[in-house]
Coordinates of N, CA and C in Angstrom, one line a residue:
X1 N 10.6 18.7 20.0 CA 11.8 18.2 18.9 C 11.9 16.9 19.8
X2 N 12.4 15.6 18.8 CA 12.8 14.6 19.4 C 14.1 14.3 19.0
X3 N 14.8 14.2 20.0 CA 16.4 13.9 19.6 C 16.6 12.4 19.6
X4 N 17.9 11.9 19.3 CA 18.0 10.7 19.1 C 18.1 9.7 20.3
X5 N 18.9 10.7 21.4 CA 18.6 9.8 23.0 C 17.4 9.5 23.0
X6 N 16.5 10.2 22.9 CA 14.8 10.1 23.3 C 14.6 9.2 22.6
X7 N 14.6 9.1 21.3 CA 14.5 8.0 20.3 C 14.6 6.6 21.2
X8 N 15.8 6.5 21.3 CA 16.7 5.3 21.7 C 15.7 5.0 22.7
X9 N 15.5 5.9 23.4 CA 14.8 5.3 25.2 C 13.5 5.1 24.9
X10 N 12.6 5.5 24.0 CA 11.2 5.3 23.8 C 11.4 4.0 23.1
X11 N 11.9 3.6 22.2 CA 12.1 2.1 21.4 C 12.4 1.2 22.7
X12 N 13.5 1.5 23.4 CA 14.0 0.7 24.0 C 12.7 0.5 25.3
X13 N 12.1 1.5 25.8 CA 11.3 1.4 26.6 C 10.1 0.6 26.2
X14 N 9.9 0.6 25.0 CA 8.7 0.0 24.5 C 8.8 -1.3 24.4
X15 N 9.8 -1.9 23.7 CA 10.3 -3.2 23.8 C 10.4 -3.8 25.0
X16 N 10.8 -3.2 26.1 CA 10.9 -3.8 27.5 C 9.3 -4.3 28.0
X17 N 8.8 -3.0 27.8 CA 7.4 -3.2 28.1 C 6.4 -4.2 27.7
X18 N 7.0 -4.5 26.4 CA 6.4 -5.9 25.6 C 6.7 -7.0 26.4
X19 N 7.9 -7.1 26.5 CA 8.5 -8.3 27.4 C 7.9 -8.4 28.5
X20 N 7.5 -7.8 29.4 CA 7.0 -7.6 30.6 C 5.3 -8.1 30.3
X21 N 4.6 -7.8 29.0 CA 3.1 -8.2 29.2 C 2.8 -8.9 27.9
X22 N 3.8 -9.6 27.4 CA 3.8 -10.1 26.0 C 2.8 -11.2 26.3
X23 N 2.6 -12.2 27.3 CA 1.7 -13.0 27.2 C 0.3 -12.6 27.8
X24 N 0.1 -11.4 28.1 CA -1.3 -11.0 29.0 C -1.7 -9.8 27.6
X25 N -1.1 -8.6 28.0 CA -1.9 -7.4 27.3 C -1.3 -7.3 25.6
X26 N 0.0 -7.7 25.2 CA 0.4 -7.7 24.1 C -0.6 -8.6 23.3
X27 N -0.8 -9.8 23.7 CA -1.8 -10.3 23.0 C -3.2 -10.4 22.8
X28 N -3.5 -9.4 23.9 CA -4.8 -9.1 23.6 C -4.9 -7.8 22.5
X29 N -3.6 -7.2 22.1 CA -3.9 -6.4 21.2 C -4.4 -6.8 19.7
X30 N -5.4 -5.9 19.3 CA -6.1 -6.5 17.8 C -5.3 -5.9 16.6
X31 N -4.3 -7.3 16.0 CA -3.5 -7.0 15.2 C -4.3 -7.4 13.5
X32 N -6.0 -7.4 13.6 CA -6.4 -7.6 12.5 C -6.6 -6.4 11.6
X33 N -7.1 -6.5 10.6 CA -7.2 -5.3 9.4 C -8.2 -4.7 9.7
X34 N -8.2 -3.4 9.7 CA -9.2 -2.3 9.4 C -9.4 -2.1 7.8
X35 N -10.6 -2.9 7.1 CA -10.6 -2.8 5.6 C -11.2 -1.4 5.2
X36 N -11.7 -0.9 6.0 CA -12.3 0.7 5.6 C -11.1 1.4 5.4
X37 N -9.6 1.1 5.7 CA -8.6 2.0 5.4 C -8.3 1.2 3.4
X38 N -8.4 0.2 3.4 CA -8.5 -0.1 1.9 C -8.2 0.5 0.7
X39 N -9.2 1.3 0.3 CA -9.5 1.7 -0.8 C -8.6 3.1 -0.9
X40 N -7.9 3.8 0.5 CA -6.9 4.8 0.4 C -5.4 4.0 0.1
X41 N -5.4 2.6 0.9 CA -4.1 2.0 0.7 C -4.1 1.7 -0.9
X42 N -4.9 1.4 -1.5 CA -4.5 0.8 -3.0 C -4.6 2.2 -3.9
X43 N -4.6 3.5 -3.3 CA -4.5 4.5 -4.3 C -3.0 5.2 -3.8
X44 N -2.7 4.8 -2.7 CA -1.9 6.1 -2.4 C -0.8 5.0 -1.5
X45 N -0.9 3.7 -1.4 CA -0.1 2.9 -0.6 C 1.5 2.6 -1.4
X46 N 2.2 3.4 -1.7 CA 3.2 3.4 -2.8 C 4.6 3.3 -2.1
X47 N 4.2 2.7 -0.7 CA 5.7 2.3 -0.2 C 5.7 0.7 0.4
X48 N 6.9 0.7 0.8 CA 6.8 -1.1 1.1 C 6.0 -1.7 2.4
X49 N 5.9 -0.7 3.3 CA 5.5 -1.4 4.7 C 3.8 -0.8 4.7
X50 N 3.3 -0.2 3.9 CA 2.1 0.3 3.9 C 0.9 -0.7 4.4
X51 N 1.1 -1.7 3.7 CA 0.0 -2.7 3.9 C 0.4 -3.4 5.1
X52 N 1.6 -3.7 5.8 CA 1.8 -4.2 7.1 C 1.8 -3.6 8.2
X53 N 1.8 -2.1 8.5 CA 1.7 -1.6 9.5 C 0.5 -0.6 9.4
X54 N 0.1 0.1 8.3 CA -0.9 0.9 8.3 C -2.5 0.5 8.5
X55 N -2.7 -1.1 7.9 CA -4.0 -1.6 8.0 C -4.1 -1.9 9.4
X56 N -3.3 -2.4 10.2 CA -3.8 -3.2 11.4 C -4.3 -2.0 12.4
X57 N -5.5 -2.9 13.4 CA -6.0 -2.1 14.1 C -5.4 -1.6 15.3
X58 N -4.2 -2.1 15.2 CA -3.2 -2.2 16.7 C -2.9 -0.5 16.8
X59 N -3.1 0.1 15.7 CA -2.7 1.8 15.0 C -4.1 2.4 14.6
X60 N -4.1 3.6 15.4 CA -5.2 4.7 14.7 C -4.8 5.5 13.6
X61 N -6.1 5.3 12.9 CA -5.9 6.2 11.5 C -6.3 7.4 11.9
X62 N -5.1 8.4 11.5 CA -5.6 10.1 11.6 C -6.2 10.8 10.2
X63 N -7.1 11.4 10.3 CA -7.6 12.0 8.9 C -7.7 13.2 9.4
X64 N -7.6 14.3 8.7 CA -7.8 15.5 8.5 C -9.2 16.1 7.4
X65 N -9.7 16.9 7.7 CA -10.6 17.6 7.1 C -9.9 17.7 5.6
X66 N -10.7 17.5 4.5 CA -10.3 18.2 3.3 C -8.9 17.7 2.9
X67 N -8.4 16.7 3.7 CA -7.4 15.9 3.2 C -7.4 14.3 3.2
X68 N -7.1 14.1 1.5 CA -8.0 12.8 1.5 C -6.5 11.6 1.8
X69 N -7.0 10.4 2.4 CA -6.3 9.4 3.0 C -5.9 9.7 4.5
X70 N -4.8 8.9 5.2 CA -4.8 8.7 6.5 C -3.6 8.4 6.7
X71 N -2.9 8.7 8.1 CA -1.5 8.4 8.5 C -1.9 7.5 9.5
X72 N -1.2 6.6 10.0 CA -0.9 5.4 10.9 C -0.5 5.8 12.4
X73 N -0.9 5.6 13.4 CA -0.5 6.1 14.9 C -0.6 5.8 16.0
X74 N 0.3 5.4 17.0 CA -0.3 4.9 18.3 C 0.3 5.9 19.3
X75 N -0.6 6.1 20.4 CA 0.2 6.7 21.3 C 0.6 5.9 22.6
X76 N 1.5 6.0 22.9 CA 2.4 5.4 24.1 C 3.0 6.4 25.2
X77 N 2.4 6.3 26.3 CA 2.5 7.6 27.2 C 1.9 8.8 26.8
X78 N 3.2 9.7 26.8 CA 2.6 10.8 26.2 C 3.6 11.5 24.9
X79 N 3.7 10.3 24.2 CA 4.1 10.3 22.5 C 3.2 9.6 21.8
X80 N 3.0 10.4 20.5 CA 2.3 9.6 19.7 C 3.4 9.4 18.7
X81 N 3.4 8.2 18.6 CA 4.3 7.4 17.5 C 3.5 7.5 15.8
X82 N 4.4 8.1 15.0 CA 3.8 8.3 13.7 C 4.0 6.6 12.8
X83 N 3.5 5.8 12.6 CA 3.9 4.4 12.0 C 4.2 4.4 10.4
X84 N 5.1 4.6 9.8 CA 5.0 4.9 8.4 C 4.3 6.2 7.6
X85 N 4.8 6.2 6.4 CA 4.3 7.6 5.7 C 3.1 7.5 5.5
X86 N 2.4 8.9 5.5 CA 1.3 8.8 5.1 C 0.7 8.4 3.9
X87 N -0.8 7.5 3.9 CA -1.2 7.1 3.1 C -2.4 8.1 2.3
X88 N -1.4 9.2 1.4 CA -2.6 10.3 1.0 C -1.8 10.7 -0.2
X89 N -2.3 11.5 -1.2 CA -1.9 12.3 -2.0 C -1.3 13.7 -1.9
X90 N -1.6 14.0 -0.5 CA -0.9 15.3 0.2 C -0.4 14.8 1.2
X91 N 0.7 14.4 1.5 CA 1.5 13.7 2.5 C 1.7 14.8 3.2
X92 N 2.3 15.6 2.9 CA 3.0 16.4 3.6 C 1.8 17.8 4.5
X93 N 0.8 18.0 3.7 CA -0.2 18.6 4.7 C -0.8 17.8 5.6
X94 N -0.6 16.4 5.6 CA -1.3 15.5 6.7 C -0.6 15.6 7.7
X95 N 1.3 15.4 7.3 CA 1.7 15.5 8.1 C 1.6 16.9 9.3
X96 N 1.5 17.9 8.3 CA 1.7 19.3 9.3 C 0.8 19.1 10.3
X97 N -0.6 18.4 9.9 CA -1.8 18.6 10.8 C -1.8 17.7 11.9
X98 N -0.9 16.7 11.4 CA -0.9 15.7 12.9 C 0.1 16.3 13.6
X99 N 1.1 17.1 13.3 CA 2.1 17.7 13.9 C 1.3 18.9 15.2
X100 N 0.4 19.3 14.1 CA -0.5 20.3 15.0 C -1.6 19.7 16.2
X101 N -1.9 18.4 15.7 CA -2.8 17.9 16.5 C -2.0 17.0 17.9
X102 N -0.8 17.5 17.5 CA 0.3 16.6 18.8 C 0.2 17.6 19.6
X103 N 0.4 18.7 19.3 CA 0.6 19.9 20.1 C -1.0 20.4 20.9
X104 N -1.8 20.0 20.4 CA -2.8 20.6 20.8 C -3.4 19.7 22.1
X105 N -2.6 18.2 21.7 CA -3.2 17.3 22.5 C -1.7 16.9 23.6
X106 N -0.9 17.6 24.0 CA 0.5 17.7 24.7 C 1.2 16.7 24.4
X107 N 1.2 16.1 23.2 CA 2.0 14.7 23.0 C 3.1 15.2 22.5
X108 N 4.4 14.5 22.5 CA 5.7 14.5 21.8 C 5.3 13.8 20.4
X109 N 6.0 13.9 19.3 CA 5.8 13.0 18.3 C 7.2 12.6 17.7
X110 N 7.0 11.1 17.5 CA 8.1 10.4 17.0 C 7.7 9.6 16.1
X111 N 8.5 9.8 14.8 CA 8.1 8.9 13.5 C 8.8 7.8 13.6
X112 N 8.3 6.4 12.9 CA 9.4 5.6 12.5 C 9.0 5.0 11.2
X113 N 9.9 4.4 10.8 CA 9.9 3.6 9.5 C 9.3 4.8 8.2
X114 N 10.0 5.8 8.1 CA 9.6 6.9 7.1 C 10.6 7.3 6.0
X115 N 10.1 7.5 5.0 CA 10.9 7.5 3.7 C 11.6 9.1 4.0
X116 N 12.3 9.7 3.0 CA 13.1 10.5 3.1 C 11.8 12.1 2.9
X117 N 10.9 11.9 2.1 CA 10.1 13.1 2.0 C 9.2 13.1 3.3
X118 N 8.8 12.3 4.0 CA 8.2 12.6 5.2 C 9.3 13.4 6.2
X119 N 10.8 12.5 6.5 CA 11.6 12.8 7.5 C 12.0 14.5 7.1
X120 N 11.7 15.1 5.8 CA 12.2 16.5 5.3 C 11.2 17.0 5.8
X121 N 9.7 17.0 5.9 CA 8.8 17.5 6.4 C 8.8 17.7 8.0
X122 N 9.3 16.8 8.6 CA 9.4 16.6 10.0 C 10.8 17.5 10.4
X123 N 11.4 17.5 9.5 CA 12.9 18.3 10.1 C 12.2 19.9 10.0
X124 N 11.7 20.2 9.0 CA 11.4 21.5 8.7 C 10.4 21.8 10.1
X125 N 9.5 21.2 10.6 CA 8.9 21.3 11.9 C 9.4 21.4 13.0
X126 N 10.8 21.2 13.0 CA 11.7 21.0 14.0 C 12.3 19.9 14.7
X127 N 12.0 18.6 14.2 CA 12.5 17.4 14.8 C 13.8 16.9 14.6
X128 N 14.4 16.3 15.2 CA 15.6 15.6 14.8 C 15.2 14.3 14.1
X129 N 16.6 14.2 13.0 CA 16.1 12.9 12.0 C 17.2 12.0 11.9
X130 N 17.0 10.6 12.0 CA 18.3 9.9 12.2 C 17.7 8.6 10.9
X131 N 18.7 8.6 10.3 CA 19.0 7.6 9.3 C 19.7 6.4 9.7
X132 N 18.4 5.3 9.7 CA 18.8 4.0 10.3 C 19.1 2.9 9.4
X133 N 18.3 2.8 8.0 CA 18.6 2.1 7.3 C 18.1 2.3 6.0
X134 N 18.5 1.3 4.8 CA 18.1 1.6 3.6 C 17.0 0.7 3.1
X135 N 16.5 0.7 1.9 CA 15.5 -0.2 1.3 C 16.1 -1.0 0.1
X136 N 16.3 -1.7 -0.3 CA 17.0 -2.3 -1.4 C 15.6 -3.0 -2.6
X137 N 15.6 -2.7 -3.5 CA 14.5 -3.0 -4.5 C 14.8 -4.1 -5.7
X138 N 14.3 -5.2 -6.0 CA 14.8 -6.0 -7.1 C 13.5 -5.7 -8.2
X139 N 14.2 -5.7 -9.2 CA 13.1 -5.3 -10.8 C 12.6 -6.6 -11.0
X140 N 11.6 -7.1 -11.1 CA 11.4 -8.1 -11.4 C 11.3 -8.2 -12.9
X141 N 10.9 -7.3 -13.5 CA 10.9 -7.1 -15.0 C 12.0 -7.4 -15.6
X142 N 13.5 -7.3 -14.8 CA 14.7 -7.7 -15.3 C 15.0 -8.9 -14.9
X143 N 14.3 -9.6 -14.0 CA 14.6 -10.8 -13.3 C 14.7 -12.2 -14.2
X144 N 15.9 -12.7 -14.3 CA 15.9 -14.1 -14.8 C 15.7 -15.1 -14.2
X145 N 14.4 -16.1 -14.3 CA 14.1 -16.8 -13.7 C 14.9 -18.1 -13.6
X146 N 15.8 -18.2 -14.7 CA 16.5 -19.4 -15.0 C 18.1 -19.0 -14.2
X147 N 18.1 -17.6 -13.6 CA 19.2 -17.6 -12.9 C 20.8 -17.8 -13.6
X148 N 20.8 -16.9 -14.9 CA 21.9 -17.1 -15.8 C 22.4 -15.6 -15.2
X149 N 24.4 -16.3 -15.4 CA 25.0 -14.8 -15.4 C 25.7 -15.0 -13.7
X150 N 26.3 -14.2 -13.5 CA 26.9 -14.1 -12.0 C 27.1 -12.8 -11.2
X151 N 25.9 -11.9 -11.5 CA 26.3 -10.7 -11.5 C 24.8 -10.7 -10.4
X152 N 25.1 -9.8 -9.2 CA 23.9 -9.5 -8.1 C 23.5 -10.8 -7.2
X153 N 24.6 -11.7 -7.0 CA 24.1 -12.7 -6.4 C 23.4 -14.0 -7.0
X154 N 23.7 -13.9 -8.1 CA 23.4 -14.8 -9.2 C 23.5 -16.1 -9.1
X155 N 24.9 -16.2 -8.5 CA 25.4 -17.3 -8.7 C 25.1 -18.2 -7.1
X156 N 25.4 -17.4 -6.1 CA 24.8 -18.2 -4.8 C 23.7 -18.4 -4.9
X157 N 22.5 -17.9 -5.7 CA 21.1 -18.3 -5.8 C 21.0 -19.8 -6.5
X158 N 21.8 -19.7 -7.7 CA 21.8 -20.9 -8.3 C 22.3 -22.3 -7.3
X159 N 23.3 -22.0 -6.5 CA 23.8 -23.0 -5.6 C 22.9 -23.5 -4.5
X160 N 22.1 -22.2 -4.0 CA 20.9 -22.6 -3.0 C 19.9 -23.3 -3.8
X161 N 19.6 -23.1 -5.0 CA 18.5 -23.7 -6.0 C 18.9 -25.2 -5.9
X162 N 20.3 -25.4 -6.5 CA 20.9 -26.9 -6.7 C 20.6 -27.9 -5.3
X163 N 21.2 -27.1 -3.8 CA 21.0 -27.8 -2.7 C 19.2 -27.7 -2.6
X164 N 18.4 -27.2 -2.8 CA 17.0 -27.3 -2.4 C 16.5 -28.5 -3.1
X165 N 17.0 -28.7 -4.4 CA 16.5 -29.6 -5.4 C 17.1 -31.0 -4.9
X166 N 18.3 -31.0 -4.3 CA 19.2 -32.5 -3.6 C 18.3 -32.8 -2.8
X167 N 17.9 -31.7 -1.8 CA 17.6 -32.1 -0.5 C 16.0 -32.0 -0.4
X168 N 15.4 -32.3 -1.5 CA 13.9 -32.5 -1.6 C 12.9 -31.3 -0.9
X169 N 13.5 -30.3 -1.3 CA 12.5 -28.8 -1.0 C 11.7 -28.4 -2.0
X170 N 10.3 -28.1 -1.8 CA 9.7 -27.6 -2.5 C 9.0 -26.3 -2.1
X171 N 9.1 -25.2 -2.8 CA 8.5 -23.8 -2.5 C 7.1 -23.7 -3.2
X172 N 6.0 -23.7 -2.9 CA 4.8 -23.7 -3.2 C 4.0 -22.6 -2.5
X173 N 3.0 -21.8 -3.5 CA 2.4 -20.8 -3.3 C 1.1 -21.4 -3.1
X174 N 0.4 -21.0 -2.1 CA -0.7 -21.4 -1.8 C -1.7 -20.5 -1.1
X175 N -3.0 -19.9 -1.2 CA -3.7 -19.6 0.0 C -3.7 -20.4 1.3
X176 N -3.3 -19.0 2.5 CA -3.1 -19.5 3.6 C -4.2 -20.2 4.2
X177 N -5.5 -20.2 3.9 CA -6.4 -21.0 4.1 C -6.4 -22.3 3.9
X178 N -5.5 -22.7 3.1 CA -5.5 -24.3 2.7 C -4.3 -24.7 3.7
X179 N -3.8 -23.9 4.3 CA -2.4 -24.9 5.2 C -2.9 -24.8 6.8
X180 N -2.8 -25.9 7.1 CA -3.2 -26.5 8.5 C -2.7 -25.1 9.4
X181 N -3.4 -24.0 10.1 CA -2.9 -23.2 11.3 C -2.0 -23.9 12.1
X182 N -2.2 -24.9 12.7 CA -1.2 -25.6 13.6 C 0.4 -25.7 13.1
X183 N 0.5 -25.9 11.9 CA 1.8 -26.2 11.2 C 2.3 -24.9 11.4
X184 N 1.5 -23.9 10.9 CA 2.4 -22.3 10.8 C 2.7 -22.0 12.0
X185 N 1.7 -22.1 13.3 CA 2.2 -21.9 14.5 C 3.3 -22.3 15.2
X186 N 3.1 -23.7 14.8 CA 4.4 -24.8 15.6 C 5.7 -24.1 15.2
X187 N 5.9 -24.0 13.6 CA 6.8 -23.3 13.1 C 7.7 -22.1 13.6
X188 N 6.5 -21.2 13.6 CA 6.6 -20.0 14.5 C 7.5 -19.8 15.5
X189 N 6.7 -20.7 16.4 CA 7.2 -20.9 18.2 C 8.4 -21.5 18.2
X190 N 8.9 -22.5 16.8 CA 10.0 -23.0 17.1 C 11.2 -21.9 17.0
X191 N 10.9 -21.3 15.8 CA 11.6 -20.3 15.6 C 11.9 -19.1 16.6
X192 N 10.8 -18.8 17.0 CA 10.8 -17.7 18.0 C 11.6 -18.1 19.5
X193 N 11.6 -19.2 19.9 CA 12.3 -19.7 20.8 C 13.9 -19.9 20.7
X194 N 14.5 -19.7 19.4 CA 15.8 -19.5 19.5 C 15.9 -17.8 19.5
X195 N 15.2 -17.1 19.5 CA 15.2 -15.4 19.8 C 15.8 -15.3 20.7
X196 N 16.6 -14.3 21.3 CA 16.7 -13.7 22.5 C 15.3 -13.1 23.1
X197 N 14.6 -12.4 22.4 CA 13.1 -12.2 22.8 C 12.4 -13.1 22.5
X198 N 11.6 -13.6 23.2 CA 10.6 -14.5 22.6 C 9.4 -14.1 22.7
X199 N 9.0 -13.5 22.9 CA 7.7 -12.7 22.6 C 7.6 -12.0 21.2
X200 N 6.4 -11.9 20.8 CA 6.3 -11.1 19.5 C 6.1 -9.9 19.9
X201 N 6.6 -9.2 19.2 CA 7.1 -7.6 18.8 C 5.4 -7.1 18.2
X202 N 4.9 -6.1 18.8 CA 4.1 -5.2 18.2 C 4.3 -3.9 17.6
X203 N 3.4 -3.3 16.9 CA 3.4 -1.8 16.3 C 4.3 -2.0 15.1
X204 N 5.5 -1.9 15.2 CA 6.1 -2.1 13.9 C 6.1 -3.6 13.0
X205 N 5.8 -4.8 13.8 CA 5.2 -6.0 13.4 C 3.7 -6.1 13.9
X206 N 3.4 -7.6 13.2 CA 1.8 -7.9 13.8 C 1.8 -9.6 13.6
X207 N 1.1 -10.1 14.6 CA 1.2 -11.5 14.4 C 0.2 -12.1 13.2
X208 N 0.7 -13.4 13.1 CA 0.6 -13.8 11.7 C -1.2 -14.0 11.6
X209 N -1.7 -14.0 10.3 CA -2.8 -14.0 10.4 C -3.4 -15.1 9.6
X210 N -4.1 -16.1 9.9 CA -4.0 -17.4 9.1 C -5.7 -17.5 8.0
X211 N -6.0 -16.1 8.2 CA -7.2 -16.0 7.1 C -6.5 -15.4 6.1
X212 N -7.4 -15.5 4.8 CA -6.5 -14.6 3.6 C -6.5 -12.9 3.7
X213 N -5.3 -12.3 3.8 CA -5.6 -10.8 3.7 C -5.6 -10.3 2.2
X214 N -6.3 -9.3 1.5 CA -6.5 -8.9 0.3 C -5.2 -8.4 -0.3
X215 N -4.8 -8.9 -1.3 CA -3.7 -9.3 -2.2 C -2.1 -9.4 -1.7
X216 N -2.3 -10.3 -0.5 CA -1.3 -10.9 0.1 C -0.7 -12.3 -0.8
X217 N 0.6 -12.6 -0.9 CA 0.7 -13.7 -1.4 C 1.6 -14.4 -0.5
X218 N 1.1 -16.0 -0.3 CA 1.6 -17.0 0.7 C 2.4 -18.1 0.1
X219 N 4.1 -18.1 0.3 CA 4.8 -19.2 -0.1 C 5.2 -20.1 1.2
X220 N 5.0 -21.1 0.8 CA 5.5 -22.0 2.2 C 6.4 -23.2 1.7
X221 N 7.5 -23.5 2.4 CA 8.6 -24.1 2.0 C 8.3 -25.5 2.8
X222 N 8.4 -27.2 1.9 CA 8.2 -28.4 2.4 C 9.5 -29.0 2.2
X223 N 9.6 -29.9 3.1 CA 10.2 -31.0 2.8 C 9.7 -32.1 2.9
X224 N 9.1 -32.8 1.9 CA 8.3 -34.0 1.8 C 6.6 -33.4 2.2
X225 N 6.0 -33.8 3.5 CA 5.2 -33.2 3.8 C 5.4 -32.6 4.7
X226 N 6.5 -32.2 5.2 CA 6.9 -31.3 6.5 C 6.7 -29.7 6.4
X227 N 6.8 -28.7 6.8 CA 6.4 -27.4 6.5 C 7.8 -27.0 7.2
X228 N 8.6 -26.7 6.7 CA 10.0 -26.1 7.3 C 10.1 -24.3 7.3
X229 N 9.7 -23.7 6.6 CA 9.4 -22.4 6.2 C 8.1 -21.4 5.5
X230 N 8.4 -20.7 6.0 CA 7.2 -19.8 4.8 C 7.5 -18.4 4.7
X231 N 7.0 -17.4 3.8 CA 7.2 -16.1 3.7 C 5.9 -15.6 3.0
X232 N 5.4 -14.6 3.4 CA 4.4 -14.0 3.0 C 4.7 -12.4 2.4
X233 N 4.2 -12.3 1.1 CA 4.5 -11.2 0.3 C 3.4 -10.1 0.8
X234 N 3.8 -9.1 1.3 CA 2.6 -7.9 1.2 C 2.8 -6.9 -0.1
X235 N 1.5 -6.6 -0.8 CA 1.3 -5.7 -1.8 C 1.8 -4.5 -1.8
X236 N 2.5 -3.7 -2.6 CA 2.5 -2.2 -2.9 C 1.7 -1.9 -4.0
X237 N 0.7 -0.8 -3.6 CA 0.3 -0.2 -4.6 C 0.4 0.9 -4.8
X238 N -0.4 1.5 -6.1 CA -0.4 2.5 -6.9 C -1.3 2.9 -7.8
X239 N -1.9 3.9 -7.4 CA -3.3 4.0 -8.6 C -4.2 2.7 -8.4
X240 N -4.3 2.1 -7.3 CA -5.2 1.0 -7.3 C -4.7 -0.4 -8.1
X241 N -3.1 -0.2 -8.4 CA -2.6 -1.4 -8.9 C -1.6 -1.9 -7.9
X242 N -1.4 -3.2 -8.0 CA -0.3 -4.0 -7.3 C 1.1 -3.5 -8.2
X243 N 1.8 -2.8 -7.8 CA 3.2 -2.4 -8.6 C 4.2 -3.6 -7.6
X244 N 4.4 -4.3 -6.4 CA 5.5 -4.4 -6.1 C 5.1 -5.4 -4.8
X245 N 5.8 -5.9 -4.1 CA 5.7 -6.8 -2.8 C 6.8 -6.3 -1.8
X246 N 6.6 -6.2 -0.7 CA 7.5 -6.5 0.4 C 7.7 -7.8 1.1

């Protein structure tokens, strides 16, 4: 079983290791997408971090005979780190198979970025569970683009929109391959330079990809011709359809 103290130690150890090797080994990690997983993702990737975390080649895909789909994991030392929920219509069975595989390989099991249903299964298997955060959802079907009213931060959003208009800011959605990669990386480097940890993290994040990814929407904030910000929206799928974005 994984207790909270060991979980904190593993996360801290992993981050510290990344700081030590960021300029060398971490940059050699392949964070490109394994598109062989895309069909499963489109059927069962109905949780926010599915596209961000489970398609990347920096994690392995665990599959079990007779169970559709996969789960993403990485082995660090003697610990198998489960990254996000299973992408499957039988997630509980797949989790139990993964737990048995970890035992057969003499690996401890640690799960990150899991929803309640996965946590319940792991708790039944004897692992300690710790709730770290919650996810917030915005129902776009009820969203008012005119920003009328005062509820839910609408007034603050109107004020920010007014500031943007006065200062000549423009938010533009366009394919990422129509934007100069140098502008994107220069902006990223400037932002990272202000962070305490100046190296890019892996596993729970991945590096910027400047080639289009399936279903991803790219938005860029410009002031006149200068790029000053960007945000990428990862798709959330259910039964083959995009039902939301992270």
